[in-house]
CSV table of C-alpha atoms and ligand atoms in Angstrom, one decimal:
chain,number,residue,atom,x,y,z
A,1,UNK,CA,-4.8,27.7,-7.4
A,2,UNK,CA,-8.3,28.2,-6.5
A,3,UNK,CA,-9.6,24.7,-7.6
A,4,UNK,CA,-9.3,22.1,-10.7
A,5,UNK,CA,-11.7,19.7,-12.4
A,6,UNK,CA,-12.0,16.3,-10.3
A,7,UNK,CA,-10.3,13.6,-12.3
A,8,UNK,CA,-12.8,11.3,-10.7
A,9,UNK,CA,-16.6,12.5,-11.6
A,10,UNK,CA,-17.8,11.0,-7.8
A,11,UNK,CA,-15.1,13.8,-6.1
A,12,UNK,CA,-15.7,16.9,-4.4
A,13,UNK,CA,-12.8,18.8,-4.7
A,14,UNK,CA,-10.5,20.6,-1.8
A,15,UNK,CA,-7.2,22.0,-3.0
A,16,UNK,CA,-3.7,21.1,-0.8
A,17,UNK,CA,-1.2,23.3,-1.4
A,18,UNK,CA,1.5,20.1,-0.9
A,19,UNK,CA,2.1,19.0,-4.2
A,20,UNK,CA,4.5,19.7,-7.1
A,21,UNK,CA,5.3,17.9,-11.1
A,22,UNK,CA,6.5,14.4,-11.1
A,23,UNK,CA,9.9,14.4,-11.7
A,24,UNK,CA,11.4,13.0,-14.6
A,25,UNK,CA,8.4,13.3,-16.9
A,26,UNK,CA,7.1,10.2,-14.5
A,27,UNK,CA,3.6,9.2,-15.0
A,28,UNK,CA,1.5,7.2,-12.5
A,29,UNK,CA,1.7,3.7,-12.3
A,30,UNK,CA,1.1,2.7,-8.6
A,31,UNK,CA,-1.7,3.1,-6.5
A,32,UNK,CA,-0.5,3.5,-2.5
A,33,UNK,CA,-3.2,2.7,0.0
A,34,UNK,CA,-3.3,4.7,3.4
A,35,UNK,CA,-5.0,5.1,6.3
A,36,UNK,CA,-5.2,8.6,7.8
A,37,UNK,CA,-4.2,7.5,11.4
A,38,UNK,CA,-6.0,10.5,12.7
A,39,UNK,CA,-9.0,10.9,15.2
A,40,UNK,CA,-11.5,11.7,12.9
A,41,UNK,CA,-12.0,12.4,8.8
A,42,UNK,CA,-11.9,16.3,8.9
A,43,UNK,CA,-9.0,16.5,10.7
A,44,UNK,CA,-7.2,14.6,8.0
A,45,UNK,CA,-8.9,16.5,5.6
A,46,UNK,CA,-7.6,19.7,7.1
A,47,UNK,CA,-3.7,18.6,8.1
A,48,UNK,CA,-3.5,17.2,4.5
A,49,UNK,CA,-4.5,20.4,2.7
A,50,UNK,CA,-2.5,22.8,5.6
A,51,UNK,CA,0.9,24.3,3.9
A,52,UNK,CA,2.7,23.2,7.8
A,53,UNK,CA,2.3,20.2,7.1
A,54,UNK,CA,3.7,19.2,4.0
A,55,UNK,CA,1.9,16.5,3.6
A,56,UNK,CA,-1.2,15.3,1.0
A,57,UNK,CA,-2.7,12.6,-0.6
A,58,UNK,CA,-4.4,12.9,-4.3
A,59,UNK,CA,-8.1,11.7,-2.5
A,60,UNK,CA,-9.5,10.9,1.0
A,61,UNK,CA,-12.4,8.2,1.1
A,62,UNK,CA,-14.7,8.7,4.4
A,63,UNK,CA,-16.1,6.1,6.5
A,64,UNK,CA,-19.7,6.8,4.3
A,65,UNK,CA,-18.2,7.0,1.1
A,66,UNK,CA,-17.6,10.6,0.0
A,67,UNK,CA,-14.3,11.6,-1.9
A,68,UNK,CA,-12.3,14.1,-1.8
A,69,UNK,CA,-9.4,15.2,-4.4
A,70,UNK,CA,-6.7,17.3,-3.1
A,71,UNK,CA,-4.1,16.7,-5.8
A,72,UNK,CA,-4.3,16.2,-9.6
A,73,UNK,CA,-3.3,13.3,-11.0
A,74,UNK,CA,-0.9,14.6,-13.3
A,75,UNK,CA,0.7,16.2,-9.9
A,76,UNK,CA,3.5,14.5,-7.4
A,77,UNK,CA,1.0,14.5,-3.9
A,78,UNK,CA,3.3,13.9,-0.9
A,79,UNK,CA,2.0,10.7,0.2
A,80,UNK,CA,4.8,8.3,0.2
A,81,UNK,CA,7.7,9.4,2.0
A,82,UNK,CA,10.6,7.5,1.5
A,83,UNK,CA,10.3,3.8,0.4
A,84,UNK,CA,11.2,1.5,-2.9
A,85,UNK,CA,8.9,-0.8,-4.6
A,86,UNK,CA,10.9,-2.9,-7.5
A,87,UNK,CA,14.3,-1.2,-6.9
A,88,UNK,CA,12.6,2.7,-7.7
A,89,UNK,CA,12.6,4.9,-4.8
A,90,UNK,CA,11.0,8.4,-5.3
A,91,UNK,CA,6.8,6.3,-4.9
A,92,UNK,CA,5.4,9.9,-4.5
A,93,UNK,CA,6.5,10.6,-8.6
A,94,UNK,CA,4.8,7.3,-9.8
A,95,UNK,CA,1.5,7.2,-7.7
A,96,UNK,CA,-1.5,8.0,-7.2
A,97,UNK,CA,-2.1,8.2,-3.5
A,98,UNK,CA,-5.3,7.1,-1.4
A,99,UNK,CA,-5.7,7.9,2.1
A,100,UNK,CA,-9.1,6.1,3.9
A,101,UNK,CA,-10.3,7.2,6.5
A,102,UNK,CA,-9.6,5.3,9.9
A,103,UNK,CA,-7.9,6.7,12.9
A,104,UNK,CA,-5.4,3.4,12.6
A,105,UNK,CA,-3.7,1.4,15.5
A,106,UNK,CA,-2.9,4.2,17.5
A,107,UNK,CA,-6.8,4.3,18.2
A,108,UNK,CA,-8.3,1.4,18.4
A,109,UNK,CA,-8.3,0.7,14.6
A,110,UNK,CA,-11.8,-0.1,13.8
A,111,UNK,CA,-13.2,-2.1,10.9
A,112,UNK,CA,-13.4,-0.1,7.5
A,113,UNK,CA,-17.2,0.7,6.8
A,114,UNK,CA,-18.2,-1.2,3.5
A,115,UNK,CA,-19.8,1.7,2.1
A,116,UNK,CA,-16.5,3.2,1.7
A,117,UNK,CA,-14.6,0.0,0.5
A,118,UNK,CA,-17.2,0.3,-2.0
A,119,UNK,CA,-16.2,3.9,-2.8
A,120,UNK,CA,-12.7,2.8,-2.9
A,121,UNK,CA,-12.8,0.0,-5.4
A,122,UNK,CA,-14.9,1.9,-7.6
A,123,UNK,CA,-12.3,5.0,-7.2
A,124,UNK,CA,-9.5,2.2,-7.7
A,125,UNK,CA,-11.1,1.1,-10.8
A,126,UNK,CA,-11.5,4.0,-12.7
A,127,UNK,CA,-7.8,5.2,-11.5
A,128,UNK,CA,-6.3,2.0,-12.7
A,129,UNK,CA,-8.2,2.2,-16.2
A,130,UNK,CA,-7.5,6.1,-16.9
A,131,UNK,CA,-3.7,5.3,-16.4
A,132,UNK,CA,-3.5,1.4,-17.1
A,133,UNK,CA,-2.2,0.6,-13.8
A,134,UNK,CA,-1.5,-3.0,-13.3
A,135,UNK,CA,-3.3,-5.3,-10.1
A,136,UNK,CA,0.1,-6.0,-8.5
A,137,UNK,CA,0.9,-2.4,-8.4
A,138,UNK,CA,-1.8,-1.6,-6.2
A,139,UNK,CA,-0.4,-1.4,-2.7
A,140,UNK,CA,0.0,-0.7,0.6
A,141,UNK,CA,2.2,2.2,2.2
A,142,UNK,CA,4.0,-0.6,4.3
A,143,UNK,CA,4.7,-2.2,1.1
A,144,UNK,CA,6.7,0.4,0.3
A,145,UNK,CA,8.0,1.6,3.0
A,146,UNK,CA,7.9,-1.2,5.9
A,147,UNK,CA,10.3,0.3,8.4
A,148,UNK,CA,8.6,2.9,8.7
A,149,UNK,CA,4.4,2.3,7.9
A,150,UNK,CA,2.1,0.1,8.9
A,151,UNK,CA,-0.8,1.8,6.9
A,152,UNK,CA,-3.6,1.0,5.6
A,153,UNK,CA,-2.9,-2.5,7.9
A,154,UNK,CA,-4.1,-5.6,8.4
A,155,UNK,CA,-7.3,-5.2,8.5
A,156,UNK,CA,-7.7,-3.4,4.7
A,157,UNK,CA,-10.0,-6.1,3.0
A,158,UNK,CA,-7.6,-7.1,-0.2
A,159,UNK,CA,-9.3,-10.2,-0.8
A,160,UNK,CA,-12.6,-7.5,-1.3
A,161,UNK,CA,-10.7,-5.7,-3.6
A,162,UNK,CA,-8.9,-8.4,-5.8
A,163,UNK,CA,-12.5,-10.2,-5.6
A,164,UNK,CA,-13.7,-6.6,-7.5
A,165,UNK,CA,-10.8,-6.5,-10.0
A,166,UNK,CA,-8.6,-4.5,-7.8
A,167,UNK,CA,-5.5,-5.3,-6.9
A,168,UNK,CA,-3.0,-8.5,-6.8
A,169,UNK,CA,-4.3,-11.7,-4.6
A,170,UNK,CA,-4.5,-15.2,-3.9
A,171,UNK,CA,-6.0,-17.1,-0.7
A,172,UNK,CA,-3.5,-17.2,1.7
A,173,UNK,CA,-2.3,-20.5,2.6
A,174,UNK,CA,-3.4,-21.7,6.1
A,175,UNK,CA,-1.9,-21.6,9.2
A,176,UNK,CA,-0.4,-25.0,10.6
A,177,UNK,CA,2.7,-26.3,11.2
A,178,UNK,CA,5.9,-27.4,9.7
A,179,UNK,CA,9.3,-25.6,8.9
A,180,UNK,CA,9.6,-21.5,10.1
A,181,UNK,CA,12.3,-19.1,9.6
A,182,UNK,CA,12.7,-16.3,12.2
A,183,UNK,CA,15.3,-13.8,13.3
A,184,UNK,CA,18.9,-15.1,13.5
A,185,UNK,CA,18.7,-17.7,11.1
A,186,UNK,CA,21.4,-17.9,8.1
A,187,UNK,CA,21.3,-19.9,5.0
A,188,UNK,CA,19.7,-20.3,1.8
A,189,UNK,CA,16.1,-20.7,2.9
A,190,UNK,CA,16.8,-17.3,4.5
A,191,UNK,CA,18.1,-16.4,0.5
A,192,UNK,CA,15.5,-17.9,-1.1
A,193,UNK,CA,13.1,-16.2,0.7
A,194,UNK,CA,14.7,-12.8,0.7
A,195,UNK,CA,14.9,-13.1,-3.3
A,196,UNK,CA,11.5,-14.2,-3.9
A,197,UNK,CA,10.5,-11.2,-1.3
A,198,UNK,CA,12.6,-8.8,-3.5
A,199,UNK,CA,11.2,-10.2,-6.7
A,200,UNK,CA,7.7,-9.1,-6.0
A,201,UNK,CA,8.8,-5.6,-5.3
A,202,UNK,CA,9.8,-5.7,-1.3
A,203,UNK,CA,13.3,-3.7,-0.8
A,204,UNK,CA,15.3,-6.7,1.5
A,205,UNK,CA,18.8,-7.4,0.3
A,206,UNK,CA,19.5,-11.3,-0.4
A,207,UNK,CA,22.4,-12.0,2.1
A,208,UNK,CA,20.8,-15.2,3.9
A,209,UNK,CA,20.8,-13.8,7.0
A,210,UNK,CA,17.5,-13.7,8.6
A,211,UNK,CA,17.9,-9.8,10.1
A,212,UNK,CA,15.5,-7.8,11.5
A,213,UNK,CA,15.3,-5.8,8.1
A,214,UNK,CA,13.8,-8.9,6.8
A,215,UNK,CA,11.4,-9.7,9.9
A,216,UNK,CA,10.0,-6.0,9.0
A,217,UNK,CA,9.8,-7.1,5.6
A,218,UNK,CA,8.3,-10.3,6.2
A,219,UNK,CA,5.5,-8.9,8.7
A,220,UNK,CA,4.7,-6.2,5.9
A,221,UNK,CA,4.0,-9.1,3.3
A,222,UNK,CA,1.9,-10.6,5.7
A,223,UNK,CA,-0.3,-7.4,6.9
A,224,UNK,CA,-1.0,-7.1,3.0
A,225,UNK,CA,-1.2,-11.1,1.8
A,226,UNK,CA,-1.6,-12.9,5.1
A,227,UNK,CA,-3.3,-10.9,7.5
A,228,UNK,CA,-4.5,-13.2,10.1
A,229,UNK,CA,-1.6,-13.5,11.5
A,230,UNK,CA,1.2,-10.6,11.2
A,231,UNK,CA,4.4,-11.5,13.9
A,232,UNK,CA,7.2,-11.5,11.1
A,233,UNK,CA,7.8,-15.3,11.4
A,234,UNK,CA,8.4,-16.8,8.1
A,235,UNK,CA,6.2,-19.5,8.7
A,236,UNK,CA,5.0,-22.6,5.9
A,237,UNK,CA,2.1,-20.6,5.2
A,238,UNK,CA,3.9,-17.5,4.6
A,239,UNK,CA,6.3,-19.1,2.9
A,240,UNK,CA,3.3,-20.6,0.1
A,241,UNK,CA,1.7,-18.1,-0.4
A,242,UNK,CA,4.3,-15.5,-1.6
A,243,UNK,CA,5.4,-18.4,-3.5
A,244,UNK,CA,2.0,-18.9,-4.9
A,245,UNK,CA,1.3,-14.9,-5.5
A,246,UNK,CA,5.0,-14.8,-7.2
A,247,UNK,CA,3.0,-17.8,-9.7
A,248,UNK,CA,0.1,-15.7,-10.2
A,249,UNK,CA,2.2,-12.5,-11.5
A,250,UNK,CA,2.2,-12.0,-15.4
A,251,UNK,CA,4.9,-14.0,-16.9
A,252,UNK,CA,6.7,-10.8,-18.0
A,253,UNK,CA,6.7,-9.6,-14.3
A,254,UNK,CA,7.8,-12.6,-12.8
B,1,ZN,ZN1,0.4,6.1,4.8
């Protein structure tokens, strides 16, 4: 294929070859967030559109804003690796995938430059009106896929987002004291909070034992809802605020 129409007007187009059809007739209805973990944007831009490396992403948002589309929409980019989000495995057939530029914790993991937060909301926007994507399915790769990602990472500004009509959000509760649950721990705080981790969308099995599975689980939740402090420590604050984003989902979600 020599090139296609951008589905976003702002886009310049570059075609990957690492794509194929959603399976299943599946249509978008997630958006997954990524950094590109590499040293700089073209480099990404070149290993995500190089046949060896079967990998892609459907757009790549630079540091000053510019996007890229490498995948149609209506195509299966190969973004998401394996991961579940509400018991569905196969992400890469139901998304859209977003990879921002930032070379990630492996180098030094800079700030994300607000001119291209702004290009990403307004990219997010438009995405999640074409195909009537919902705010709580607008996530993070380590949502999906916590044992293995910790991209786009803690220092992705949600709040910015969800404050611009992207994405699902509430204030995370403060820090302080007060009751924690951490590895080893069995019982049914460890259940409740396994099942109200599972009922947003997290894949952690409900067996009460407080495993490392679930301390992954738990520091993906808070790299996405409670950023300032990611250690995977199921602490009061933790705790309240998945309890209070779980109150903020659409009754029919919930
Ligand atoms: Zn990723």
């Amino acid at each position: 294929m020599s090139g296609f129409l951008a589905d976003y007007t702002g886009a310049e187009i570059r075609v990957s070859p690492n794509f194929g059809p959603r399976r299943d007739g599946m249509r978008p209805d997630i958006i997954i967030m990524h950094y590109t973990g590499m040293q700089t944007g073209p480099s990404a831009e070149a290993w995500l559109c190089d046949p060896v490396s079967e990998v892609s992403s459907h757009y790549l948002v630079y540091e000053d804003g510019a996007i890229v589309q490498m995948v149609r929409e209506s195509d299966r980019a190969w973004h998401a690796g394996r991961g579940t989000w509400r018991g569905r495995a196969d992400i890469n057939s139901s998304s859209i995938g977003i990879e921002v530029v930032n070379p990630g914790h492996s180098y030094g993991y800079p700030d994300f430059a607000p001119a291209q937060i702004d290009a990403v909301i307004a990219l997010c926007r438009d995405i999640t009106g074409r195909h009537s994507i919902v705010p709580e399915r607008v996530l993070a790769h380590s949502d999906t896929a916590p044992g293995r990602k910790i991209d786009p990472g803690e220092k992705f500004p949600w709040a910015q987002l969800h404050a611009a009509g992207v994405g699902h959000y509430v204030d995370p509760s403060p820090i302080h004291g007060g009751r924690f649950l951490s590895v080893g721990e069995r019982g049914e705080p460890v259940e409740a909070l396994q099942s109200m981790l599972a009922l947003y969308g997290y894949g952690v099995e409900i067996t009460g034992t407080f495993d490392q599975t679930t301390e992954i689980v738990v520091a993906a939740f808070q790299r996405h809802f409670r950023p300032e402090r990611v250690d995977g420590v199921a602490d009061r604050s933790t705790i309240e605020t998945l309890h209070r984003l779980l109150a903020a989902l659409p009754p029919d979600v919930a």
